[in-house]
């Protein structure tokens, strides 16, 4: 086969000779780029005073040798770029000496003593880290390439670069051809090495799999791992992680083979992936969906590279807003463009707005819906109606989270893992990640008979996904609905979530409707995992005062201490509303008001259980988090709830305002495909949310009429808020928002 010729000049990956010339000019002038250069130079100079150490691998993630090899590749990268910008031989000499030590060590290495069986490494415990090492190291080698003699290049390439590349590809075909973030890192590492070492076959293999059959490889990963909206199948945490090899390899492809038009591929899918990564965050932190570490945010180095490359491709001034928040200028040509844009004060606010992110290659495997009101720290609701997300996915169909005033209010546990802390299971995923974090009860969604969705079987879960019924967004109302009938054998459930801004009350509330249907009676649990201190309930609780017991034995229930039980028979059957109020660290109160079925109450078929995480956890691996669970025994049931932020608590100035919920009554109406939630507040103001669930195409012009208490409410589109009810006349078609 005929393979394309490679570029002969170095550097030829993320930067080229013109970038170097521009950067040299910039570091002589005051500004953000000069500041970034000086900070890196100081760090590099300090590193040059240290003895080079390339230890024999011994430790898993977080251990000394693991971390040393990580710091080595970062140090080589930084030192190499300083060589390019200064031309001082001492920097090239340092990188050369370290690479020569790796060239001596690597051929002697067996498989890592603490290797992971799923993806074995030599230098690191898993091949994934080996690929990350090569992605950075090949760039460092590219930076100093012209400072080396042919003999030195031969030693480095034959001792380190080529053996690592072959280990990641020919010797690890399963991982290399895999459509997964591990495969992305491996193909990027080998493909970038192909450009530097002038090995076109390596590049083609990286793009189209080892056999060039297009069954795997970088292009297949671009096709299958991202939806048309740029949503990554494994969720935002791993989207952020996989972004680094995607964008750096793409940048190398663009530098060497611009005719491939990689950044235009699939309607600009890589640029969409970068911006969607930013948008799947709240107050700078990524939404902790699936296997996610809650503290990862938009300032991670992967997104720093992503934003810089995106700005280099399309100088959108709104990207500068994110770059300013990241506060990390890269010493690359794209980083220079970002720095110059910030110096010229071109930055514009990044718009965090309500959005729909379809899942699946064709966008037909459900969706992630982000509902927002106001700015980046105002109310946000996340509705997860996506596909499983491969091995990093959780069994949490139709779950939700709620954010307000900068904090997580209704939370998702994310992953059970202490990343790179060797004392905690070697820094890897804890056993509790499977026994708790992935189980359905760990999320804010329906659990039937204490069994997780798909019975906790990954292979089954990957074959199914929710169906998005509709999504609609107006200025003060965002609403979405989705359903699934495959999570359990004979139970189907559908959920509708809405974020509503009631301007007359200066209030934003979330509305949750969960409809469950089955062929026989079941136990339905609907948990709410909340962040904060329980303040009050409007029903009596029977607390466990002297001895705690686990809520169940399996599927995550074994990890929940049962703190208290409430039989909702104590609820007033005239106005059956169960209310739970808690106080978050942001100084605001939150009340979840839940409609209780009067007949269920009278027959003691509805309970509220209060739990705390930590049972059956001898190593104290789990964080102590709290939840309350609405338990119903029924065949068919509709859960209706409203979450209401209210009041303020200021312990410093010693005042408390609005600590009591204002929601006084909820009424649920169902008329065929039309549905309505009527909300009465304690000052007797009433509002009505009308919804059209028709499976037919519904447009903004579609008119519907729902009859409530003898009055007709006419509305257009999927949903409309009416209120205050007392000011609305029957048959009036315009709302009073």
XYZ file of C-alpha atoms in Angstrom:
737
model
C 0.000 0.000 0.000
C 1.065 3.584 -0.577
C 1.615 5.507 2.635
C 1.845 9.304 2.964
C 5.219 10.927 3.445
C 5.900 12.269 6.905
C 7.080 15.792 7.754
C 10.859 15.980 7.983
C 11.255 19.005 10.242
C 11.121 18.991 14.022
C 9.220 19.739 16.141
C 6.267 18.369 14.199
C 3.637 17.334 16.760
C 1.793 19.921 18.876
C 4.104 22.771 17.803
C 6.035 23.569 14.632
C 8.915 25.862 13.758
C 6.656 28.849 13.131
C 5.097 28.376 16.577
C 8.583 28.383 18.105
C 9.509 31.614 16.323
C 6.296 33.298 17.489
C 6.768 32.083 21.066
C 10.378 33.293 21.192
C 9.179 36.725 20.243
C 6.395 36.621 22.855
C 8.614 35.682 25.807
C 10.568 38.913 25.270
C 7.426 40.985 25.853
C 5.490 41.471 29.104
C 2.223 39.584 29.219
C 0.516 36.325 30.122
C 2.754 34.228 27.875
C 5.956 35.661 29.322
C 4.623 34.971 32.819
C 3.883 31.337 31.873
C 7.347 30.961 30.359
C 9.076 32.373 33.448
C 7.104 30.066 35.757
C 7.983 27.009 33.680
C 11.623 28.090 33.361
C 11.918 28.411 37.134
C 10.424 24.952 37.633
C 12.668 23.425 34.964
C 15.817 25.046 36.321
C 15.026 23.665 39.745
C 14.611 20.201 38.204
C 18.031 20.448 36.578
C 19.605 20.618 40.023
C 18.172 17.220 40.928
C 19.812 13.904 40.122
C 18.056 12.028 37.334
C 16.351 8.946 38.737
C 14.761 6.261 36.583
C 13.818 3.573 39.125
C 12.931 -0.044 38.540
C 9.091 -0.192 38.668
C 7.683 -1.565 41.913
C 4.549 0.331 42.918
C 0.973 0.582 41.760
C -0.735 3.920 41.226
C 0.282 6.448 43.853
C 3.438 4.588 44.908
C 6.901 6.130 44.703
C 8.159 4.555 41.474
C 4.801 5.137 39.755
C 4.799 8.807 40.672
C 8.487 9.194 39.805
C 7.990 7.985 36.255
C 4.990 10.340 35.951
C 7.013 13.325 37.121
C 9.845 12.277 34.802
C 7.765 12.458 31.642
C 6.309 15.801 32.677
C 9.790 17.095 33.473
C 11.121 15.916 30.105
C 8.210 17.612 28.327
C 8.687 20.928 30.145
C 12.461 20.869 29.776
C 12.179 20.073 26.076
C 9.911 23.025 25.395
C 12.274 25.320 27.325
C 15.071 24.086 25.059
C 13.010 25.029 22.024
C 12.400 28.540 23.378
C 15.901 29.258 24.652
C 18.186 27.132 22.508
C 20.351 26.418 25.553
C 21.997 23.016 25.231
C 21.785 22.196 28.939
C 18.050 21.621 28.582
C 18.435 19.269 25.615
C 21.262 17.522 27.450
C 19.019 16.875 30.480
C 16.237 15.353 28.386
C 18.742 13.300 26.411
C 20.343 11.897 29.559
C 16.996 10.871 31.003
C 15.898 9.266 27.743
C 19.158 7.329 27.543
C 18.527 5.966 31.037
C 15.054 4.840 29.972
C 16.629 3.260 26.887
C 18.824 1.162 29.164
C 16.065 0.266 31.622
C 13.075 -0.536 29.431
C 14.470 -3.529 27.480
C 15.246 -5.241 30.822
C 11.745 -4.911 32.255
C 9.370 -7.843 32.688
C 5.669 -7.211 33.164
C 5.023 -4.945 36.142
C 5.008 -6.781 39.494
C 1.633 -5.247 40.403
C 0.184 -5.292 36.898
C -3.521 -5.142 36.224
C -4.634 -8.257 34.400
C -7.042 -6.283 32.208
C -4.328 -4.013 30.759
C -0.804 -5.031 31.706
C 2.129 -2.628 31.759
C 5.873 -2.798 32.255
C 6.961 0.661 33.338
C 3.610 1.154 35.088
C 1.060 -1.174 36.635
C -1.219 -0.802 33.623
C -0.571 -0.249 29.951
C -2.761 2.848 30.064
C -0.086 4.690 32.042
C 2.546 3.376 29.633
C 0.651 5.062 26.798
C 0.373 8.321 28.759
C 4.136 8.172 29.316
C 4.781 7.791 25.593
C 2.356 10.583 24.594
C 4.414 12.991 26.717
C 7.824 11.451 26.074
C 7.538 11.418 22.284
C 6.804 15.141 22.400
C 9.870 15.725 24.583
C 11.941 13.680 22.133
C 10.492 15.702 19.255
C 11.563 18.919 21.014
C 15.244 17.871 21.272
C 15.465 15.732 18.127
C 17.743 18.132 16.228
C 20.112 18.429 19.208
C 20.952 14.719 19.115
C 23.532 12.826 17.137
C 22.387 9.948 14.920
C 23.904 7.491 17.400
C 22.039 9.053 20.319
C 18.769 8.946 18.386
C 19.352 5.307 17.564
C 19.965 4.428 21.228
C 16.869 6.265 22.429
C 14.604 4.956 19.687
C 15.724 1.322 19.814
C 15.910 1.209 23.615
C 12.804 3.176 24.633
C 10.515 4.669 21.974
C 10.197 1.684 19.645
C 9.889 -0.986 22.383
C 7.178 0.991 24.185
C 5.292 1.638 20.939
C 5.451 -2.045 19.987
C 4.395 -3.112 23.476
C 1.352 -0.836 23.241
C 0.413 -2.021 19.751
C 1.606 -5.390 18.434
C 2.066 -6.871 21.904
C -1.240 -5.498 23.284
C -3.657 -5.881 20.352
C -6.762 -6.186 22.488
C -6.203 -2.814 24.136
C -4.821 -1.110 21.014
C -7.862 -2.041 18.913
C -10.343 -1.347 21.701
C -12.939 1.404 21.349
C -12.317 2.770 24.829
C -10.228 5.485 26.481
C -7.363 2.980 26.985
C -7.330 2.407 23.235
C -7.408 6.150 22.585
C -4.267 6.735 24.638
C -2.483 3.792 22.989
C -3.311 4.798 19.420
C -2.372 8.428 20.092
C 0.983 7.405 21.575
C 1.866 5.108 18.670
C 0.558 7.450 15.981
C 2.465 10.452 17.339
C 5.591 8.302 17.550
C 5.050 7.363 13.913
C 5.167 11.006 12.871
C 8.389 11.697 14.793
C 10.188 8.496 13.777
C 8.945 8.696 10.172
C 7.001 5.436 10.384
C 3.857 5.952 8.266
C 2.619 2.418 8.965
C 2.426 3.232 12.676
C 0.258 6.235 11.877
C -2.078 4.188 9.682
C -2.363 1.495 12.339
C -3.126 4.109 14.955
C -5.867 5.498 12.745
C -7.403 2.250 11.495
C -6.301 -0.614 13.848
C -3.382 -3.038 13.668
C -4.686 -4.782 10.548
C -5.833 -1.525 8.929
C -9.301 -3.083 8.903
C -11.021 -0.026 10.432
C -12.536 -2.196 13.162
C -10.687 -0.193 15.796
C -8.246 2.682 15.902
C -8.491 6.416 16.387
C -11.063 7.068 13.657
C -13.357 4.303 14.912
C -13.057 5.808 18.396
C -14.126 9.190 17.019
C -17.094 7.475 15.387
C -18.331 5.410 18.311
C -17.290 7.091 21.561
C -18.910 10.461 20.861
C -22.504 11.293 20.091
C -23.276 13.900 17.406
C -23.432 16.464 20.237
C -19.935 15.641 21.500
C -21.095 13.643 24.531
C -18.639 10.881 25.454
C -20.128 7.465 26.149
C -18.358 6.961 29.500
C -19.448 10.333 30.912
C -17.768 13.717 31.493
C -15.059 12.464 33.866
C -13.645 10.049 31.319
C -14.458 12.457 28.499
C -12.064 14.858 30.197
C -9.432 12.144 30.557
C -9.716 10.848 26.990
C -9.705 14.378 25.615
C -5.922 14.692 26.001
C -4.951 11.954 23.514
C -7.805 12.903 21.206
C -6.790 16.541 20.856
C -2.998 16.086 20.959
C -3.014 13.347 18.330
C -5.473 15.378 16.251
C -3.151 18.377 16.504
C -0.247 16.188 15.299
C -2.373 14.924 12.394
C -3.266 18.500 11.482
C 0.400 19.538 11.571
C 1.609 16.641 9.428
C -1.359 15.804 7.211
C -3.727 18.771 7.058
C -5.439 17.170 4.065
C -7.120 14.742 6.463
C -9.066 17.723 7.899
C -9.274 15.950 11.238
C -10.897 18.845 13.084
C -13.707 18.910 10.501
C -14.367 15.165 10.838
C -17.946 14.264 11.805
C -19.059 17.868 11.663
C -16.277 19.022 13.966
C -16.831 16.321 16.593
C -13.562 17.018 18.447
C -14.346 20.697 18.921
C -17.836 19.744 20.105
C -16.260 17.312 22.571
C -14.096 20.088 24.008
C -16.955 22.542 24.536
C -19.358 19.896 25.828
C -16.719 18.892 28.407
C -16.810 22.444 29.725
C -20.588 22.599 29.668
C -20.911 19.368 31.660
C -19.673 21.162 34.755
C -21.034 23.281 37.557
C -19.033 25.923 39.405
C -15.878 24.636 37.674
C -16.398 20.971 38.722
C -17.445 18.232 36.302
C -20.751 16.495 36.932
C -19.723 13.282 38.785
C -21.511 10.798 36.550
C -20.484 7.137 36.362
C -16.962 6.384 37.622
C -16.018 9.960 38.477
C -13.829 11.658 41.071
C -15.919 14.510 42.440
C -13.051 16.996 42.631
C -12.149 16.994 38.916
C -12.952 20.234 37.131
C -12.449 22.349 34.047
C -8.930 23.307 35.182
C -7.567 19.787 34.574
C -4.581 19.736 32.232
C -6.530 17.741 29.634
C -9.068 20.551 29.279
C -6.334 23.182 29.361
C -4.928 21.538 26.227
C -8.418 21.163 24.803
C -9.390 24.806 25.246
C -6.071 26.020 23.799
C -6.358 23.782 20.724
C -10.027 24.711 20.256
C -9.164 28.405 20.440
C -6.357 27.852 17.947
C -8.865 26.304 15.546
C -11.647 28.795 16.220
C -10.807 31.961 18.218
C -14.153 32.155 20.013
C -13.730 34.851 22.720
C -15.991 32.857 25.040
C -13.315 30.161 25.252
C -11.055 32.779 26.813
C -13.443 32.924 29.769
C -12.708 29.261 30.475
C -8.988 29.775 29.875
C -8.964 32.586 32.422
C -10.654 30.329 34.982
C -8.100 27.608 34.242
C -5.249 30.054 34.927
C -2.756 27.874 33.051
C -1.175 29.097 29.815
C 0.468 26.400 27.685
C 3.828 26.996 26.047
C 2.501 26.095 22.608
C 1.436 28.059 19.555
C -2.203 27.662 20.590
C -1.320 28.630 24.158
C 0.252 31.799 22.790
C -2.971 32.666 20.970
C -4.911 32.215 24.215
C -2.447 34.410 26.123
C -2.636 37.130 23.485
C -6.427 37.027 23.522
C -6.460 37.446 27.306
C -3.895 40.267 27.140
C -6.096 42.076 24.616
C -9.111 41.588 26.919
C -11.099 39.822 24.203
C -12.722 37.496 26.744
C -16.507 37.170 26.743
C -18.580 35.220 29.325
C -19.066 31.569 28.478
C -22.800 30.847 28.210
C -23.872 28.080 30.587
C -27.401 27.389 29.382
C -29.882 24.526 29.385
C -28.790 21.918 26.860
C -29.517 18.437 25.570
C -26.611 16.069 24.889
C -27.674 13.023 22.929
C -25.913 9.721 23.626
C -24.856 7.048 21.162
C -23.060 7.140 17.832
C -26.223 8.243 16.021
C -27.601 10.202 18.966
C -30.401 7.697 19.541
C -29.290 6.057 22.823
C -30.969 8.417 25.235
C -29.527 11.719 26.391
C -28.057 13.753 29.196
C -30.123 16.836 29.942
C -28.679 19.826 31.798
C -31.246 22.363 32.974
C -29.998 25.737 34.185
C -31.382 28.991 35.512
C -29.157 32.054 35.663
C -25.367 31.965 35.808
C -22.783 29.310 36.460
C -23.537 29.063 40.226
C -27.331 29.383 40.086
C -29.755 26.471 39.994
C -28.964 23.499 37.772
C -30.592 20.113 37.392
C -28.959 17.135 35.673
C -31.174 14.408 34.205
C -29.200 11.288 33.234
C -31.136 9.300 30.664
C -28.076 7.964 28.861
C -26.805 4.547 27.845
C -24.729 2.477 30.254
C -21.309 3.949 29.473
C -19.345 0.716 29.018
C -17.351 -0.614 31.980
C -17.271 2.738 33.740
C -21.055 3.093 33.666
C -23.362 2.837 36.675
C -26.742 1.142 36.977
C -28.632 4.415 37.351
C -31.166 4.840 34.591
C -33.152 8.114 34.864
C -31.267 9.472 37.861
C -30.945 13.172 38.679
C -28.847 15.698 40.589
C -29.546 19.232 41.784
C -27.157 22.149 42.263
C -27.612 25.625 43.716
C -25.585 28.561 44.960
C -22.320 26.909 43.956
C -22.918 23.568 45.727
C -24.168 20.057 45.043
C -27.521 19.669 46.810
C -28.927 16.357 45.573
C -25.782 14.401 44.883
C -24.263 11.472 43.050
C -21.564 9.453 44.831
C -19.405 9.070 41.734
C -16.605 6.515 42.045
C -15.444 4.729 45.178
C -11.771 5.457 44.721
C -8.950 7.441 46.290
C -7.005 8.231 43.148
C -3.252 7.572 43.460
C -3.404 7.039 47.243
C -1.603 3.713 47.440
C -2.774 2.978 50.995
C -6.329 2.833 49.678
C -6.279 -0.267 47.484
C -3.256 0.897 45.538
C -5.016 4.031 44.340
C -7.342 2.006 42.134
C -11.073 1.430 42.301
C -12.095 0.121 45.707
C -14.158 -3.067 46.064
C -16.973 -0.768 47.191
C -17.080 0.727 43.710
C -18.884 -2.435 42.634
C -20.694 -3.228 45.869
C -21.921 0.356 46.387
C -21.096 3.128 43.915
C -22.336 1.337 40.792
C -25.467 -0.067 42.412
C -28.802 1.589 41.740
C -29.540 2.445 45.388
C -26.456 4.707 45.356
C -28.298 6.992 42.923
C -31.435 9.092 42.900
C -33.605 6.777 40.881
C -36.046 3.895 41.179
C -35.011 0.607 42.810
C -37.409 -2.343 42.521
C -37.369 -5.099 45.160
C -33.862 -4.029 46.259
C -32.446 -5.180 42.915
C -30.202 -3.010 40.752
C -31.082 -2.184 37.168
C -30.360 -5.043 34.750
C -29.646 -7.138 37.858
C -26.249 -5.451 37.925
C -25.121 -7.220 34.729
C -22.903 -5.011 32.580
C -23.282 -6.998 29.367
C -27.063 -6.733 29.591
C -26.976 -3.057 30.537
C -24.806 -2.177 27.538
C -27.513 -3.559 25.252
C -30.242 -1.218 26.493
C -30.829 2.467 26.991
C -33.642 4.830 27.970
C -35.861 6.456 25.386
C -35.976 10.241 25.429
C -39.608 11.275 24.993
C -39.027 15.014 24.700
C -36.938 17.998 25.734
C -38.052 21.620 25.674
C -36.490 24.797 26.963
C -38.018 28.251 27.361
C -36.756 31.301 29.195
C -38.146 30.261 32.585
C -38.956 26.593 32.053
C -36.846 23.624 30.990
C -38.426 20.191 30.902
C -37.499 16.700 29.748
C -39.054 13.258 29.889
C -37.621 9.780 29.316
C -38.596 6.169 29.939
C -37.182 2.652 30.101
C -38.860 -0.754 30.239
C -35.803 -3.032 30.166
C -34.125 -2.271 33.505
C -36.463 -4.803 35.185
C -38.297 -7.790 33.765
C -41.864 -6.631 34.352
C -41.518 -3.022 35.530
C -41.472 0.045 33.296
C -40.856 3.549 34.532
C -40.841 7.026 33.060
C -39.545 10.228 34.585
C -40.299 13.867 33.838
C -38.124 16.586 35.357
C -38.620 20.321 35.105
C -36.703 23.345 36.349
C -39.091 26.250 36.770
C -38.386 29.905 37.469
C -41.399 31.505 39.188
C -40.471 35.146 38.782
C -43.413 36.451 40.795
C -42.042 34.647 43.828
C -38.365 35.113 42.995
C -38.093 31.346 43.304
C -36.675 28.504 41.230
C -38.043 25.024 41.922
C -37.477 21.562 40.508
C -40.415 19.290 39.728
C -40.025 15.498 39.562
C -42.646 13.038 38.291
C -41.793 9.318 38.273
C -44.448 6.984 36.852
C -44.028 3.263 37.551
C -46.118 0.435 36.104
C -45.931 -3.340 36.514
C -47.929 -6.548 36.215
C -47.796 -7.388 39.916
C -47.022 -5.706 43.252
C -43.430 -4.693 44.031
C -41.464 -2.732 46.587
C -40.448 0.589 45.055
C -37.655 2.637 46.628
C -36.924 6.170 45.439
C -33.850 7.559 47.266
C -32.651 11.147 47.556
C -28.954 11.477 48.423
C -28.575 14.928 49.895
C -25.670 17.113 50.958
C -26.178 18.870 54.262
C -27.701 18.565 57.712
C -31.217 17.301 58.261
C -33.292 20.090 59.804
C -36.897 18.954 59.968
C -39.681 16.746 58.648
C -43.429 17.246 58.877
C -43.902 13.654 60.024
C -42.749 11.624 62.996
C -39.575 9.543 62.736
C -38.680 6.521 64.836
C -34.915 6.709 65.254
C -32.539 3.840 66.061
C -31.009 5.167 69.281
C -28.804 2.389 70.627
C -28.052 -0.007 67.770
C -27.856 0.326 64.012
C -28.523 -2.344 61.423
C -27.919 -2.466 57.697
C -30.906 -1.700 55.498
C -30.427 -4.875 53.447
C -27.980 -7.593 52.493
C -27.145 -7.060 48.821
C -26.933 -4.627 45.894
C -25.646 -1.715 47.950
C -28.285 -1.975 50.678
C -25.733 -3.739 52.895
C -23.730 -0.487 53.063
C -26.598 1.673 54.384
C -27.156 2.118 58.120
C -30.860 2.534 58.837
C -30.998 5.611 61.094
C -34.749 6.154 61.281
C -38.046 4.976 59.857
C -41.230 6.952 59.325
C -44.596 5.396 58.638
C -46.321 8.047 56.557
C -49.640 7.096 58.148
C -48.982 10.111 60.373
C -49.393 12.412 57.349
C -52.577 14.455 57.151
C -54.694 12.567 54.602
C -56.517 15.772 53.637
C -53.243 17.278 52.459
C -50.920 14.263 52.131
C -47.543 15.918 51.682
C -44.308 14.514 53.135
C -41.671 17.211 53.605
C -37.954 16.824 54.358
C -35.823 19.922 54.957
C -32.036 20.105 55.160
C -29.415 22.839 55.366
C -26.513 22.886 52.914
C -23.052 24.326 53.570
C -23.913 27.177 51.213
C -26.208 28.591 53.908
C -29.468 27.817 52.147
C -32.326 25.510 53.151
C -33.811 22.880 50.823
C -37.125 21.085 51.143
C -38.280 18.116 49.116
C -42.071 17.985 49.252
C -43.477 14.628 48.128
C -47.083 13.821 47.338
C -48.298 10.846 49.366
C -51.160 8.640 48.227
C -53.951 8.893 50.782
C -55.008 5.261 50.326
C -51.425 4.053 50.686
C -51.061 6.064 53.867
C -54.180 4.595 55.394
C -52.910 1.095 54.585
C -49.343 1.868 55.780
C -47.897 1.111 52.363
C -45.685 4.213 52.225
C -42.651 4.855 54.396
C -39.687 7.185 54.553
C -36.350 5.631 55.519
C -33.365 7.710 56.659
C -29.942 6.216 56.045
C -26.245 6.887 56.381
C -23.512 5.264 54.342
C -20.900 3.142 56.133
C -22.305 -0.268 57.023
C -20.280 -3.390 56.198
C -17.254 -1.225 55.472
C -14.450 -2.568 57.709
C -11.744 -0.506 55.995
C -13.775 2.695 56.219
C -13.496 3.240 52.486
C -16.891 4.898 52.027
C -17.651 8.566 52.598
C -20.328 9.187 55.209
C -23.243 10.483 53.197
C -26.928 10.641 53.982
C -30.108 9.817 52.134
C -33.829 9.425 52.649
C -35.755 6.796 50.735
C -39.436 6.948 49.840
C -40.629 3.330 49.950
C -43.932 2.278 48.416
C -45.493 -1.179 48.046
C -47.763 -1.158 45.003
C -48.275 -2.393 41.466
C -48.480 0.982 39.772
C -47.415 4.222 41.406
C -46.618 7.816 40.529
C -44.040 9.651 42.643
C -44.488 13.439 42.555
C -42.029 15.771 44.290
C -40.902 19.390 44.331
C -37.472 20.541 45.466
C -37.503 24.068 46.803
C -34.480 26.209 47.755
C -35.390 28.745 50.418
C -34.107 31.010 53.161
C -30.660 31.762 54.484
C -28.611 30.808 57.519
C -25.682 32.993 58.558
C -23.982 31.704 61.724
C -21.371 34.457 61.613
C -23.918 37.273 61.770
C -26.345 35.112 63.741
C -29.475 35.340 61.667
C -31.827 32.872 60.003
C -34.317 33.767 57.286
C -37.002 31.692 55.585
C -36.123 28.362 57.143
C -39.644 26.994 56.520
C -40.831 25.618 53.214
C -43.507 27.653 51.432
C -44.979 24.712 49.481
C -48.304 23.866 51.130
C -50.009 21.480 48.723
C -49.326 19.428 45.593
C -51.993 18.029 43.310
C -51.342 15.690 40.412
C -53.703 15.600 37.428
C -53.584 13.090 34.568
C -55.838 13.297 31.504
C -54.703 10.844 28.834
C -51.462 12.229 27.384
C -51.908 15.512 29.269
C -50.562 15.939 32.800
C -50.464 18.775 35.302
C -48.907 19.528 38.666
C -50.738 22.085 40.775
C -48.670 23.773 43.489
C -50.208 25.838 46.278
C -47.903 27.905 48.473
C -48.543 28.832 52.091
C -49.681 32.340 51.077
C -52.353 30.658 48.901
C -50.723 31.576 45.595
C -51.204 28.712 43.171
C -49.324 27.705 40.016
C -49.965 25.001 37.492
C -47.461 23.239 35.241
C -49.247 21.676 32.259
C -47.449 19.022 30.193
C -48.211 17.328 26.875
C -46.797 13.771 26.741
C -48.181 13.004 23.284
C -46.012 10.652 21.253
C -46.976 12.624 18.156
C -44.765 15.462 16.968
C -45.345 18.452 19.218
C -44.178 21.883 18.081
C -44.331 25.323 19.646
C -47.606 25.836 17.785
C -49.255 22.627 18.975
C -52.233 23.545 21.162
C -53.490 21.467 24.072
C -56.322 21.965 26.548
C -56.370 20.422 30.012
C -59.338 20.624 32.381
C -58.501 21.340 36.019
C -61.185 21.898 38.645
C -63.716 22.910 36.037
C -61.389 25.304 34.245
C -59.712 24.827 30.912
C -56.062 25.720 30.448
C -54.923 26.089 26.871
C -51.199 25.922 26.154
C -48.780 25.545 23.279
C -45.859 23.177 22.908
C -44.722 20.601 25.428
C -45.293 22.486 28.663
C -46.389 25.781 30.152
C -46.507 27.343 33.594
C -49.713 29.107 34.618
C -49.873 31.327 37.642
C -50.827 32.741 39.956
C -53.971 30.738 39.246
C -56.229 33.347 40.833
C -55.298 35.821 38.098
C -56.068 33.494 35.208
C -59.425 33.133 33.566
C -60.693 29.953 31.972
C -59.713 29.420 28.336
C -57.012 32.109 28.573
C -54.240 31.051 26.212
C -51.354 33.247 27.351
C -49.401 32.488 30.486
C -48.374 34.997 33.139
C -44.736 34.112 33.452
